[in-house]
Every structure is written in C-alpha cells, then in structure tokens.
Short mmCIF file of C-alpha atoms and ligand atoms in Angstrom, two decimals:
data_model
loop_
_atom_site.label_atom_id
_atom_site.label_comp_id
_atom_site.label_asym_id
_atom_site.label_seq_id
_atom_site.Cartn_x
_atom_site.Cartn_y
_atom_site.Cartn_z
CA UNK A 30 90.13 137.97 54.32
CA UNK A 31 92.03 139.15 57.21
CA UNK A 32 92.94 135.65 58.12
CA UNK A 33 94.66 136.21 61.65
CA UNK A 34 92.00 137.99 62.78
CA UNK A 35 90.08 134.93 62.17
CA UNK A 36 92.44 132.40 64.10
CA UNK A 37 92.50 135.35 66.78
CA UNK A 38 88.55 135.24 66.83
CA UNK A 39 88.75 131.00 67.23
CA UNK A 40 91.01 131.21 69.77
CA UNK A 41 89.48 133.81 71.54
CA UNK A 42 85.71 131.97 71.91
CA UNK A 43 88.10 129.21 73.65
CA UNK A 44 89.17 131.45 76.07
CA UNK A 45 85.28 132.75 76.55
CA UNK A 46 84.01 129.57 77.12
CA UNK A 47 86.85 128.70 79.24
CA UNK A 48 88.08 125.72 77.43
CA UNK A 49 91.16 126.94 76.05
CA UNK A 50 93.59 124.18 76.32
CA UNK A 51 97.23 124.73 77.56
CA UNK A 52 99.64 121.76 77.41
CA UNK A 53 101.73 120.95 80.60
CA UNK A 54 105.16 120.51 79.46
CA UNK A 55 106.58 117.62 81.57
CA UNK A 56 109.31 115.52 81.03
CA UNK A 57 109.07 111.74 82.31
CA UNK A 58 111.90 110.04 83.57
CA UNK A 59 111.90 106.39 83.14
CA UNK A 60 112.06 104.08 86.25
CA UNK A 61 110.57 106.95 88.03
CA UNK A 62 106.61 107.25 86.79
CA UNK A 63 104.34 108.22 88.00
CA UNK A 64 106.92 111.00 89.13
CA UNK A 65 107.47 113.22 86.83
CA UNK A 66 109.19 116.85 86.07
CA UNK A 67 107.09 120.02 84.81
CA UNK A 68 108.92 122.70 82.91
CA UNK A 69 106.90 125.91 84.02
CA UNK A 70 106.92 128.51 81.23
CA UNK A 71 109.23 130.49 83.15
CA UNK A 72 112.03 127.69 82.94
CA UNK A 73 111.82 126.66 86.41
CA UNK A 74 111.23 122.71 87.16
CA UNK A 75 108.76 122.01 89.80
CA UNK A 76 108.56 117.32 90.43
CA UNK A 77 105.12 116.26 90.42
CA UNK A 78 102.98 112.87 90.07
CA UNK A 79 100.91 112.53 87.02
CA UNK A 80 97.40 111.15 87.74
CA UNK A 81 96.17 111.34 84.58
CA UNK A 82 98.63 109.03 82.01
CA UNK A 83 97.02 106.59 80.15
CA UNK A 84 99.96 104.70 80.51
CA UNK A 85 97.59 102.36 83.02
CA UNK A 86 99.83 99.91 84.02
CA UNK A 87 103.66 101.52 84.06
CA UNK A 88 104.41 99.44 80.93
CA UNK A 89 106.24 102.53 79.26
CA UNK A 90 109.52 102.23 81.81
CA UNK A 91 108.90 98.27 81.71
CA UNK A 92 112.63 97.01 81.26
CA UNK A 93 111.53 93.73 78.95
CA UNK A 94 110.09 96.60 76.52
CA UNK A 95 112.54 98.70 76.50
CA UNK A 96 115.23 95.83 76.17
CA UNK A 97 112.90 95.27 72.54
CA UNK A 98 113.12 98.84 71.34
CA UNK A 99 116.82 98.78 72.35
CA UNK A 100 117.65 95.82 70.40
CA UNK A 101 115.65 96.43 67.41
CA UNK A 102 116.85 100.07 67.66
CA UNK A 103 120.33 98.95 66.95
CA UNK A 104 119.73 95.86 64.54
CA UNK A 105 117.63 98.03 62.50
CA UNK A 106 117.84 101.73 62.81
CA UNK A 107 115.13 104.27 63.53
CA UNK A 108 112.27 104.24 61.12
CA UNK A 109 110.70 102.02 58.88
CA UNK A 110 111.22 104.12 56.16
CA UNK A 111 108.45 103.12 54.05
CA UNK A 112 104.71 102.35 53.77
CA UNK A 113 103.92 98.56 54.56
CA UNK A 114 103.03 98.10 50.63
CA UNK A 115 106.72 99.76 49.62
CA UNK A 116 110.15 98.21 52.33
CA UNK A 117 108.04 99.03 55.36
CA UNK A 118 107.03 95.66 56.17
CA UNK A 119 109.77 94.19 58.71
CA UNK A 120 109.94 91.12 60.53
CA UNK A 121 108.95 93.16 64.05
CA UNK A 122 105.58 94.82 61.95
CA UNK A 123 104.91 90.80 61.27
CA UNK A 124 105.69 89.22 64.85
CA UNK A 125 103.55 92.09 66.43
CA UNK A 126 100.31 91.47 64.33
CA UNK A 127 101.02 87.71 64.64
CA UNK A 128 101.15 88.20 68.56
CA UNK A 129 97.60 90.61 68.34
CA UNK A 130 96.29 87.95 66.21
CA UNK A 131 96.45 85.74 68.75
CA UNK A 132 95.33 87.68 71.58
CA UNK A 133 91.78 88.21 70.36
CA UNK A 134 91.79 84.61 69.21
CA UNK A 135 91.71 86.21 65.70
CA UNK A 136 92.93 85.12 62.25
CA UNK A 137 95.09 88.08 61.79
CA UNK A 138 95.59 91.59 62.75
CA UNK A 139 96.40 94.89 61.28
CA UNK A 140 99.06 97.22 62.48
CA UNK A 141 98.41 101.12 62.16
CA UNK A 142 100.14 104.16 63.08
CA UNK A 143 97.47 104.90 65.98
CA UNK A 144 94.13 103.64 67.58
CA UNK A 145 92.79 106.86 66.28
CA UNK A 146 94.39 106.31 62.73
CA UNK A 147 92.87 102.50 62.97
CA UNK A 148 89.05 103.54 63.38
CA UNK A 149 88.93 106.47 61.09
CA UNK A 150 91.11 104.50 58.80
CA UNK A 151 89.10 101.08 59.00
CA UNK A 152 85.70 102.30 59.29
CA UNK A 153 85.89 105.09 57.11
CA UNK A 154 86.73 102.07 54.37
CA UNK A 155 84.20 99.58 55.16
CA UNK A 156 81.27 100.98 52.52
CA UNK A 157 83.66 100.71 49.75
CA UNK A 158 83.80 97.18 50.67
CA UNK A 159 80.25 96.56 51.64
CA UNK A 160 78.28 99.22 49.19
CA UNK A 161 74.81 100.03 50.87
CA UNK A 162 76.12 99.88 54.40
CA UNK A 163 74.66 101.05 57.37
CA UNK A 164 76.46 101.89 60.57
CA UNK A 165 75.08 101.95 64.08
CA UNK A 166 77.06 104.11 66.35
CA UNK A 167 76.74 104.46 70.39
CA UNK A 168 76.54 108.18 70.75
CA UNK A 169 79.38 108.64 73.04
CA UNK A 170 81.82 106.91 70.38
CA UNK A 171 85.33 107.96 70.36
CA UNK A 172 86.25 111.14 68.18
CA UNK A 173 88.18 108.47 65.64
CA UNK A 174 85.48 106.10 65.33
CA UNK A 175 82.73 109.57 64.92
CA UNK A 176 85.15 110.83 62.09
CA UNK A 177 85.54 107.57 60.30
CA UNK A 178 81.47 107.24 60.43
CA UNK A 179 81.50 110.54 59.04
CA UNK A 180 84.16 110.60 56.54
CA UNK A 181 82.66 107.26 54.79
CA UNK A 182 79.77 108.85 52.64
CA UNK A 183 77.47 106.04 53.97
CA UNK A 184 74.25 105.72 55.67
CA UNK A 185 74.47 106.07 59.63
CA UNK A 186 72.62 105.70 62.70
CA UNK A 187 73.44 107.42 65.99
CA UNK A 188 71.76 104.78 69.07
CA UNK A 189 71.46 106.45 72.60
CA UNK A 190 74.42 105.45 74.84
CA UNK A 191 74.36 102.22 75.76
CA UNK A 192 70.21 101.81 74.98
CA UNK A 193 69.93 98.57 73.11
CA UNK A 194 66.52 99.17 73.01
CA UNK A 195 67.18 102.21 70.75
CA UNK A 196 69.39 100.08 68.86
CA UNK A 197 66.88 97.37 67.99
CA UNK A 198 64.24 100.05 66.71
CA UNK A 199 66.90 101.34 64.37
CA UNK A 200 68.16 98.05 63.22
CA UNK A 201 64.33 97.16 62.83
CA UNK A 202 63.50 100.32 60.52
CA UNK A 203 66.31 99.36 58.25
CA UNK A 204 65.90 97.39 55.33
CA UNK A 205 66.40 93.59 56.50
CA UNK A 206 68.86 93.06 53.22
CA UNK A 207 71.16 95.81 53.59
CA UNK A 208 74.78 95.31 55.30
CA UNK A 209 74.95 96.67 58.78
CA UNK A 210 77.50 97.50 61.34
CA UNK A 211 77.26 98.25 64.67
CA UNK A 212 79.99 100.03 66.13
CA UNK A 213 80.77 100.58 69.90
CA UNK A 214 83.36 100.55 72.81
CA UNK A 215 83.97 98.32 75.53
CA UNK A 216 84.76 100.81 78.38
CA UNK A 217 83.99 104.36 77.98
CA UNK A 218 86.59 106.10 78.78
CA UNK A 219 85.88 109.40 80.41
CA UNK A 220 83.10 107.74 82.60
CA UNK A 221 84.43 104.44 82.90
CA UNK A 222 81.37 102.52 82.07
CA UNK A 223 80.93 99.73 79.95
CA UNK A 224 79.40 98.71 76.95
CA UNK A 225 77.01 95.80 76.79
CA UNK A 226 78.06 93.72 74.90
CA UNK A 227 76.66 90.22 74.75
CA UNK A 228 73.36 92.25 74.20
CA UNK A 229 74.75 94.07 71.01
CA UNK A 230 76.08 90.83 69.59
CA UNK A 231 72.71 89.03 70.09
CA UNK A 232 71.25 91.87 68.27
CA UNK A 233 73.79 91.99 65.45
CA UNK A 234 73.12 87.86 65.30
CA UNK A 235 69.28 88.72 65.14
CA UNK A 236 69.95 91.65 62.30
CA UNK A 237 72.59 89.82 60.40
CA UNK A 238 75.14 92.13 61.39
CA UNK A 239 78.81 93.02 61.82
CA UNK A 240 80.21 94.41 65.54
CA UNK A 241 83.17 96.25 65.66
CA UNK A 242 84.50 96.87 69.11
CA UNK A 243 87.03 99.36 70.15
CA UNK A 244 88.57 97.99 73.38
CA UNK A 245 91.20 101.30 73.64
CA UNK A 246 90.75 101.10 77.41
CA UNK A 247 90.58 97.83 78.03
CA UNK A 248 93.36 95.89 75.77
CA UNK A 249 95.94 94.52 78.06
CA UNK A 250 94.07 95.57 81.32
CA UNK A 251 91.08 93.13 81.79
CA UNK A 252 91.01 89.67 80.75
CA UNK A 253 92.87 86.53 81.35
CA UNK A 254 95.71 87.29 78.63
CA UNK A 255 94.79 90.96 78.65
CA UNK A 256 92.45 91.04 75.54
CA UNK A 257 89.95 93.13 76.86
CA UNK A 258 86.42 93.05 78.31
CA UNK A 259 85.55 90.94 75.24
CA UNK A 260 88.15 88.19 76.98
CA UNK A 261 86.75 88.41 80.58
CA UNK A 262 83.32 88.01 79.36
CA UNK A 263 84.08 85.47 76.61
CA UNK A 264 82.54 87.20 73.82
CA UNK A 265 85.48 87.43 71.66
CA UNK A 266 84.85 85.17 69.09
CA UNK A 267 81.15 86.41 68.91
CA UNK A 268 83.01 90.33 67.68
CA UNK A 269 83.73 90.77 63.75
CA UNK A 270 86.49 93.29 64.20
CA UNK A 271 88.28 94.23 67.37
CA UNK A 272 90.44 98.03 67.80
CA UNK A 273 92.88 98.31 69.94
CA UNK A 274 95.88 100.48 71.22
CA UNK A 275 99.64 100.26 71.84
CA UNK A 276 99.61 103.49 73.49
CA UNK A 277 98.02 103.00 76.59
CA UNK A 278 98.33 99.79 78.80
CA UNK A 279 101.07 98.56 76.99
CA UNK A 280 103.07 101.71 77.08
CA UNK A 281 104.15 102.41 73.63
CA UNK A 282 102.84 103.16 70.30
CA UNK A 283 100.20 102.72 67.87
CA UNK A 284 96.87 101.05 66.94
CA UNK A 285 95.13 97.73 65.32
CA UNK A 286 92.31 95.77 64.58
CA UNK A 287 91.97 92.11 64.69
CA UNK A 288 90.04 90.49 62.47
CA UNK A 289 89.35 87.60 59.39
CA UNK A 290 92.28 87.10 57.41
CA UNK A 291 89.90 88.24 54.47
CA UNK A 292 88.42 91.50 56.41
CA UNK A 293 92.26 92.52 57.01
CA UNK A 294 93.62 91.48 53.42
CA UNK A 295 90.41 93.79 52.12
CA UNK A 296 90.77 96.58 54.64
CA UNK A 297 94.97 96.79 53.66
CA UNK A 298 94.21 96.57 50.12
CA UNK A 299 91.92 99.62 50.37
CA UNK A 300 92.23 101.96 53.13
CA UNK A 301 93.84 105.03 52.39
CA UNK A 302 95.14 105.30 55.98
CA UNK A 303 96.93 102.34 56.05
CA UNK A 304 97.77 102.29 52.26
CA UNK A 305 99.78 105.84 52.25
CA UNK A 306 101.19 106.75 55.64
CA UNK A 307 104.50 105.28 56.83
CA UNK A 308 104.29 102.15 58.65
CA UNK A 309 105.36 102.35 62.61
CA UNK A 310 108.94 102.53 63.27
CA UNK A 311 109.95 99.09 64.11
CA UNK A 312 111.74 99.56 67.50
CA UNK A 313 107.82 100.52 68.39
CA UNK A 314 106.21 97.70 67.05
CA UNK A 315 109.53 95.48 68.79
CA UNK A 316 108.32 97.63 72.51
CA UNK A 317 105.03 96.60 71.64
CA UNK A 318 105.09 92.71 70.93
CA UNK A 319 107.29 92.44 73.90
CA UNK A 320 104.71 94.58 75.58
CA UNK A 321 101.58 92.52 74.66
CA UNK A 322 103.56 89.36 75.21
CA UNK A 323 104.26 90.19 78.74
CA UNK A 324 100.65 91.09 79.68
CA UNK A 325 99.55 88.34 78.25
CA UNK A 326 101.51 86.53 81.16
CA UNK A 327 101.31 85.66 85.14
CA UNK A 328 102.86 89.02 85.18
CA UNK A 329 100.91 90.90 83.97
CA UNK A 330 97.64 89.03 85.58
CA UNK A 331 99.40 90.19 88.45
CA UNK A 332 99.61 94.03 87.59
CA UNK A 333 96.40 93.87 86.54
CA UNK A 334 94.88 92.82 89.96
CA UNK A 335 97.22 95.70 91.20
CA UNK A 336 95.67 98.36 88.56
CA UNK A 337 92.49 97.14 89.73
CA UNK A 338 92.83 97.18 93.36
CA UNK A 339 94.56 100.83 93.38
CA UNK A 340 91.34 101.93 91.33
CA UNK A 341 89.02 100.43 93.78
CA UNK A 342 91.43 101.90 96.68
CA UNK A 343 91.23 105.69 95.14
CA UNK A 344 87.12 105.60 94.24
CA UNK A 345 86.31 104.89 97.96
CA UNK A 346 88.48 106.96 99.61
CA UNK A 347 87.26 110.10 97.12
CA UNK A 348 83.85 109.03 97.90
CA UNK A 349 84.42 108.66 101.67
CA UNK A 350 85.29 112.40 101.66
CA UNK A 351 81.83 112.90 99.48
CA UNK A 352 83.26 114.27 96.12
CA UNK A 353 80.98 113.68 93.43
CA UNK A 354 82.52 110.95 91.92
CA UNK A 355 81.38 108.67 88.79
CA UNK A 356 81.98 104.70 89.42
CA UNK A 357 81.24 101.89 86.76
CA UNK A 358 83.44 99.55 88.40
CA UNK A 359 86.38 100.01 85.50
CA UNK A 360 89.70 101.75 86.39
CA UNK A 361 88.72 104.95 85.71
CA UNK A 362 87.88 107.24 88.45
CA UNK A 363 86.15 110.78 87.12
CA UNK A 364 85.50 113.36 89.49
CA UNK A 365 82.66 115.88 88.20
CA UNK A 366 83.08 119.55 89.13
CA UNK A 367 80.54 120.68 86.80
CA UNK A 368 82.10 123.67 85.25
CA UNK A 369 84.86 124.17 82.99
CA UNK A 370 86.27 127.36 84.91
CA UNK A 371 86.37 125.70 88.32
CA UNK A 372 87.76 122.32 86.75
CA UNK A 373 90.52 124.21 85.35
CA UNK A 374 91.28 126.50 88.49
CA UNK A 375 91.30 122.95 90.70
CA UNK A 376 93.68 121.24 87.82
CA UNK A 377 95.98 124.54 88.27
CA UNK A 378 95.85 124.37 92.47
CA UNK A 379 96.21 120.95 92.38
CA UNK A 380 99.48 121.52 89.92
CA UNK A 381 100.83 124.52 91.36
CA UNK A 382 100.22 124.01 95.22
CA UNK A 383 100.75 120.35 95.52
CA UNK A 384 103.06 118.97 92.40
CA UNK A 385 99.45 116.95 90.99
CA UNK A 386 99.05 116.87 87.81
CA UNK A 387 95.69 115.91 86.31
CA UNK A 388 94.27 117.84 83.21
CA UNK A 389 91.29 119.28 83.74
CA UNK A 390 88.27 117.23 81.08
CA UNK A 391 86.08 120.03 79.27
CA UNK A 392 83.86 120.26 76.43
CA UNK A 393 83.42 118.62 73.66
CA UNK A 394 85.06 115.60 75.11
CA UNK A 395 82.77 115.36 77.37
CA UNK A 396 79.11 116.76 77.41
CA UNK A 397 78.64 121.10 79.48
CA UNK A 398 78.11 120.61 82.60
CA UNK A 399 79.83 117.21 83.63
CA UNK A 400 83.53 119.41 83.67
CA UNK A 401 85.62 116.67 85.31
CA UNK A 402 89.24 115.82 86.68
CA UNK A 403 89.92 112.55 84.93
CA UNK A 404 91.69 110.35 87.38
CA UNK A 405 93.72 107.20 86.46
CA UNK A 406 95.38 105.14 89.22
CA UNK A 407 98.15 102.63 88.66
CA UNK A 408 100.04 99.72 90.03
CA UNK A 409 103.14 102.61 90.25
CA UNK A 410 101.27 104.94 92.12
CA UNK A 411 101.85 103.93 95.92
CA UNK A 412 100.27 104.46 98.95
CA UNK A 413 102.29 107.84 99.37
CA UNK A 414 101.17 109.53 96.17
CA UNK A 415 97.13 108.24 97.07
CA UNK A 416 97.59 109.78 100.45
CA UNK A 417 98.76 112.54 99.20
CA UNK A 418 96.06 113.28 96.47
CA UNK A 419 93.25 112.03 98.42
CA UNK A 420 94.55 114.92 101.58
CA UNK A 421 95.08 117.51 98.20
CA UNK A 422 91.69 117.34 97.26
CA UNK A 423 90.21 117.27 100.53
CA UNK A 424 91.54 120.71 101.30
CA UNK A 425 90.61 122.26 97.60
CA UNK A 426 87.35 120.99 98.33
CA UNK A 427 86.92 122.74 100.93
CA UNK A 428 88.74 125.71 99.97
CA UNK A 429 86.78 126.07 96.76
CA UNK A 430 83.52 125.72 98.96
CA UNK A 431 82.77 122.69 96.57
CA UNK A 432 79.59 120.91 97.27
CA UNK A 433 80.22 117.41 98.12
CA UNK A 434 77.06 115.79 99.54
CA UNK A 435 74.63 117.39 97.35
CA UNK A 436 76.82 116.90 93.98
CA UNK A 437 77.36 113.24 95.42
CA UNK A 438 74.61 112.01 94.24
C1 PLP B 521 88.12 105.17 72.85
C2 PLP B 521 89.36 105.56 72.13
N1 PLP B 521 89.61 105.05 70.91
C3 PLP B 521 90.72 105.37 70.23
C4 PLP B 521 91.65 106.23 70.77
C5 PLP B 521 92.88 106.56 69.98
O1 PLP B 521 93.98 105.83 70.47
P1 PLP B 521 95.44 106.24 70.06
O2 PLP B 521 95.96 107.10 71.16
O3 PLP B 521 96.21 104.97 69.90
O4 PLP B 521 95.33 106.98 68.77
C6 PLP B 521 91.45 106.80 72.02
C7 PLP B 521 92.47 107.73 72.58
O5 PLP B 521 92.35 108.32 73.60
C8 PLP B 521 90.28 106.46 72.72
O6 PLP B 521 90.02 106.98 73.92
#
C-alpha cells in the first residue's frame, strides 16, 4: 500500500469539492477581543475583528476569571496530573461541579475534558447501564452526540429535525417496555433555531422516557442565572440529563452534564471517557466556576441583554441590505451563500480586504447547498466593528454579483 498516495488522494477530493479547510492562525490579545492579530503564512501580521468566536459573551478576557486561573495557577501548578479516579480530583474539579449542579437545579454534575468528550463519553455509556436501550436522535445532532449514538452498539432512531410528530411514530413502533432516550439540543447552532422542548418532554413523559439535552449554545447565555433555554422556559427539572460547555459563553474550557446523583455516580463509574483521560487542569476548572458564578449574576443578566440586543442589531441590518439571512430569534446570525467555493472566496475578501474574519461553514457541518458565513455578535463588538461589517458585506455583495432579493427568501 502506497500509503501517501492515499492521504494525497483524501486530501485532494477536499480540495475538489472545495472544502478543504485551512486554519487562520490568529493570536488574541486579551482586553482587546474581538480584535485580534492574524499571522499570514508569509509572517506578516495584518489586525482584524473575529466575527465568528464562540466566545459569545467576551468571558475569555473577563478579569474575575482570569484572577481564578491566576490564583489557582500559582497555589497549585499547571495540570491536574491525574485522572479524577487516581490524584486528579482537586478542590477546584469539586467547587466547579458543585456550582453546575446548582445551575440546572440538579443533584450533581460531571466535569469532562470537553462538551464533545461529555456526549460521546456519556451517551456512548448509557446501554451498558440500561441494556436494551433505544435512542432517539434529532437528525441535525451535534457530531459528539452522532458519535456517541454510534459508538454505543445499541438500538437507534434518527427523528426528522425538530418533527415531534416523527418522533411519536418512532417512540410508538418501539416496544412500550424497553428503555428509551431521546436525545436533542436546545439551540442549533449553525442555524440558530431551537429545539422544542416542552413537546419532547411531554412525549418522553407519555413513552416513559429519558431526555438528554445538550444546551452547548445556550449555557450561560439565556436564562435567568444563565442555565440555558431549559431555564428561560422552565423546563429544567422536567430534563434527565443536561450537556453543557465551558468553552463557549463562559470563555474557558471543557464540558459537563448535570444530572441525578445516581446517573452521575453510574456514568463516572463506567465511562471510559471520563474513567481514563486526565481530568481538566485545575486553573481551568478555577476560570470556569468563577466564570459560571459570574453569569449566574446581575452581571451577567446584563451582558446577556447586550449579546442579545447586538444579535438582534446585526440580523436586521444584514437583512435591510437583503442578504439571505437565516433568523430563529437566537444569537446566531447565518448568512447562506449557497456554495462552498463562493463562501470561501467571500471568507478570504472579507479577511484579506477588510481585516474580517469569519470562517467560511461547508459541508458536512452543514447540509450542500446551504454554504454559509457563520456570524456571532457580542456584547464586545461595538457599533464601529457592526458598521464596519455590515458596509464590508454590502460591497462583496455586490461585487460578487450575489443575489440578495431572490436568495432572501
Ligand atoms: C452542539 C454542540 N455540542 C457539543 C460541542 C462540543 O463542545 P466543546 O467545544 O466543549 O467540545 C459543540 C462544539 O461546537 C457543539 O456545537
């Protein structure tokens, strides 16, 4: 086997179908987001404004975070240097599942490495604690939550996005005694729309079974306290098991799920992905608590109705100009270009001619034909950098000869 001809032959249907991915090497400088400073391959440094972080609400250069992973940082050095089961359990892995705990209104949580890591890890687990299961999956499921589905050796069953209908005639073909899970998001995150989910839990009430929620997008950004859309609808207590992310909206590192005391205790006791991968260095999880303890104040109701209000700002000025723009009312704001060629050639104008950076959205994370830019406004991103984009795309618009009434629809 001439196995660099094969890589070359992988690499080279990328290219073909246009979605090879090149990674903008930037450097962020903290007190200073969304500004930011690309290194172009050629060494020179060009300042631009990111527009597509998922750092949502600026909490990565938040000084009461980075006072935590200061502190801890010196009490207790870098890593953890262990798994949780053998010395990497410390008192800042402990406070920060305490304080996620309590944000869902849960019994306990579960600290892992990633939200990715958490799905695969947690529902990738869940048949070997409830033999004969059945999960029920929302067919535009994250990657992590598709692979842990897939990696489990169980039954599953794929319902169309979103159609509960489609749900209930699954759930209904099933054998009334077996163990079921239905597993979903809250907001979808490359079209911003949302998952309904009073209707799923009155279906997993009527089926006798388990929801598990991944709230990646909207932990820390909706709800009073910042729990989610499962907060701001009061529906928390009606979810089994709720995922989460440190990453995003609160600015640092890694993943969860909140849960029974007896659902985490099993899960930790049996998971390989929790069991034998190091646990998250603790200045992380000391960024995070301080982090989700913040959000969960006046503060960050405040930032919130600023994250909100910049989104809502962005979506009608794009759609005053007639791009063709999705809107579900969330924080995300996707403009469709349709193609992955054109999507990347606007991504590189928009980078090279006007310091914008926003990576262009291809296949397979999202479906052919819906290429997008992926925009995500932010209480940092003032009325200078919106002016700026919005006047950016205007003129690529045009330049490109985009269709923007037609395409608006
Ligand atoms: C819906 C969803 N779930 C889970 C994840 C994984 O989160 P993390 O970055 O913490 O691994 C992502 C990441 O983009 C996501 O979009």
């Amino acid at each position: 086997m001439d196995y660099t001809a094969k890589l070359d032959q992988a690499i080279d249907r990328l290219h073909q179908e246009g979605r090879y991915r090149t990674f903008i090497d930037i450097e962020r400088r903290n007190g200073n987001f969304p500004h930011a400073i690309w290194r172009k391959p050629d060494g020179v440094e060009q300042p631009i404004t990111v527009w597509c972080g998922n750092d949502y609400l600026g909490m990565g250069q938040h000084p009461a975070v980075l006072a935590a992973m200061h502190e801890a940082l010196d009490a207790t050095g870098a890593g953890s240097g262990g798994t949780r089961n053998i010395s990497g359990t410390t008192v800042y892995h402990k406070r920060l599942e305490a304080e996620l705990a309590d944000l869902h209104g849960k019994e306990s949580a579960l600290l892992f490495t990633s939200a990715y890591i958490a799905n695969d890890a947690t529902l990738s687990t869940l048949p070997k604690l409830f033999p004969g299961l059945i999960i029920y999956s929302d067919a535009l499921n994250h990657a992590s939550m598709i692979e842990g589905v897939r990696r489990n050796g169980g039954a599953k069953r794929i319902f169309r996005h979103n159609d509960v209908e489609h749900l209930r005639e699954l759930l209904a073909a099933d054998d009334p005694t077996a163990p079921k899970l239905i597993a979903f998001e809250s907001v979808y995150s490359m079209d911003g729309d949302f998952g309904p989910i009073e209707a799923i839990c009155d279906l997993a009430d009527e089926f006798g079974a388990l929801t598990y929620i991944d709230e990646v997008h909207a932990v820390g950004m909706y709800g009073a306290r910042g729990a989610g859309i499962s907060e701001r609808d009061r529906l928390m207590h009606r979810l089994d098991i709720i995922n989460g992310t440190l990453a995003k909206a609160y600015g640092v590192m890694g993943g969860y799920i909140a849960t029974s005391a007896k659902m985490c205790d099993a899960v930790r006791s049996y998971a390989p992905g929790f069991i034998f991968s190091t646990s998250l260095a603790p200045a992380l999880a000391a960024g995070a608590t301080a982090s989700v303890a913040l959000l969960k104040t006046s503060e960050g109701q405040k930032l919130r109705v600023q994250h909100q209000t910049q989104a809502t700002i962005l979506k009608t000025r794009l759609k005053g100009m007639g791009l063709p723009m999705i809107d579900h009312g969330s924080h995300i704001v996707p403009v469709i270009v349709g193609d992955p060629v054109h999507t990347k050639k606007l991504s590189d104008m928009l980078l090279e001619g006007y310091g914008i950076y926003v990576q262009p959205i291809n296949f397979p994370t999202v479906p052919r034909g819906t290429e997008r830019l992926r925009f995500t406004p932010s209480p940092v991103h003032g009325p200078k950098e919106m002016d700026a984009l919005v006047r950016a795309m205007d003129e690529l618009w045009s330049h490109c000869a985009l269709n923007r009434a037609e395409l608006a629809g």
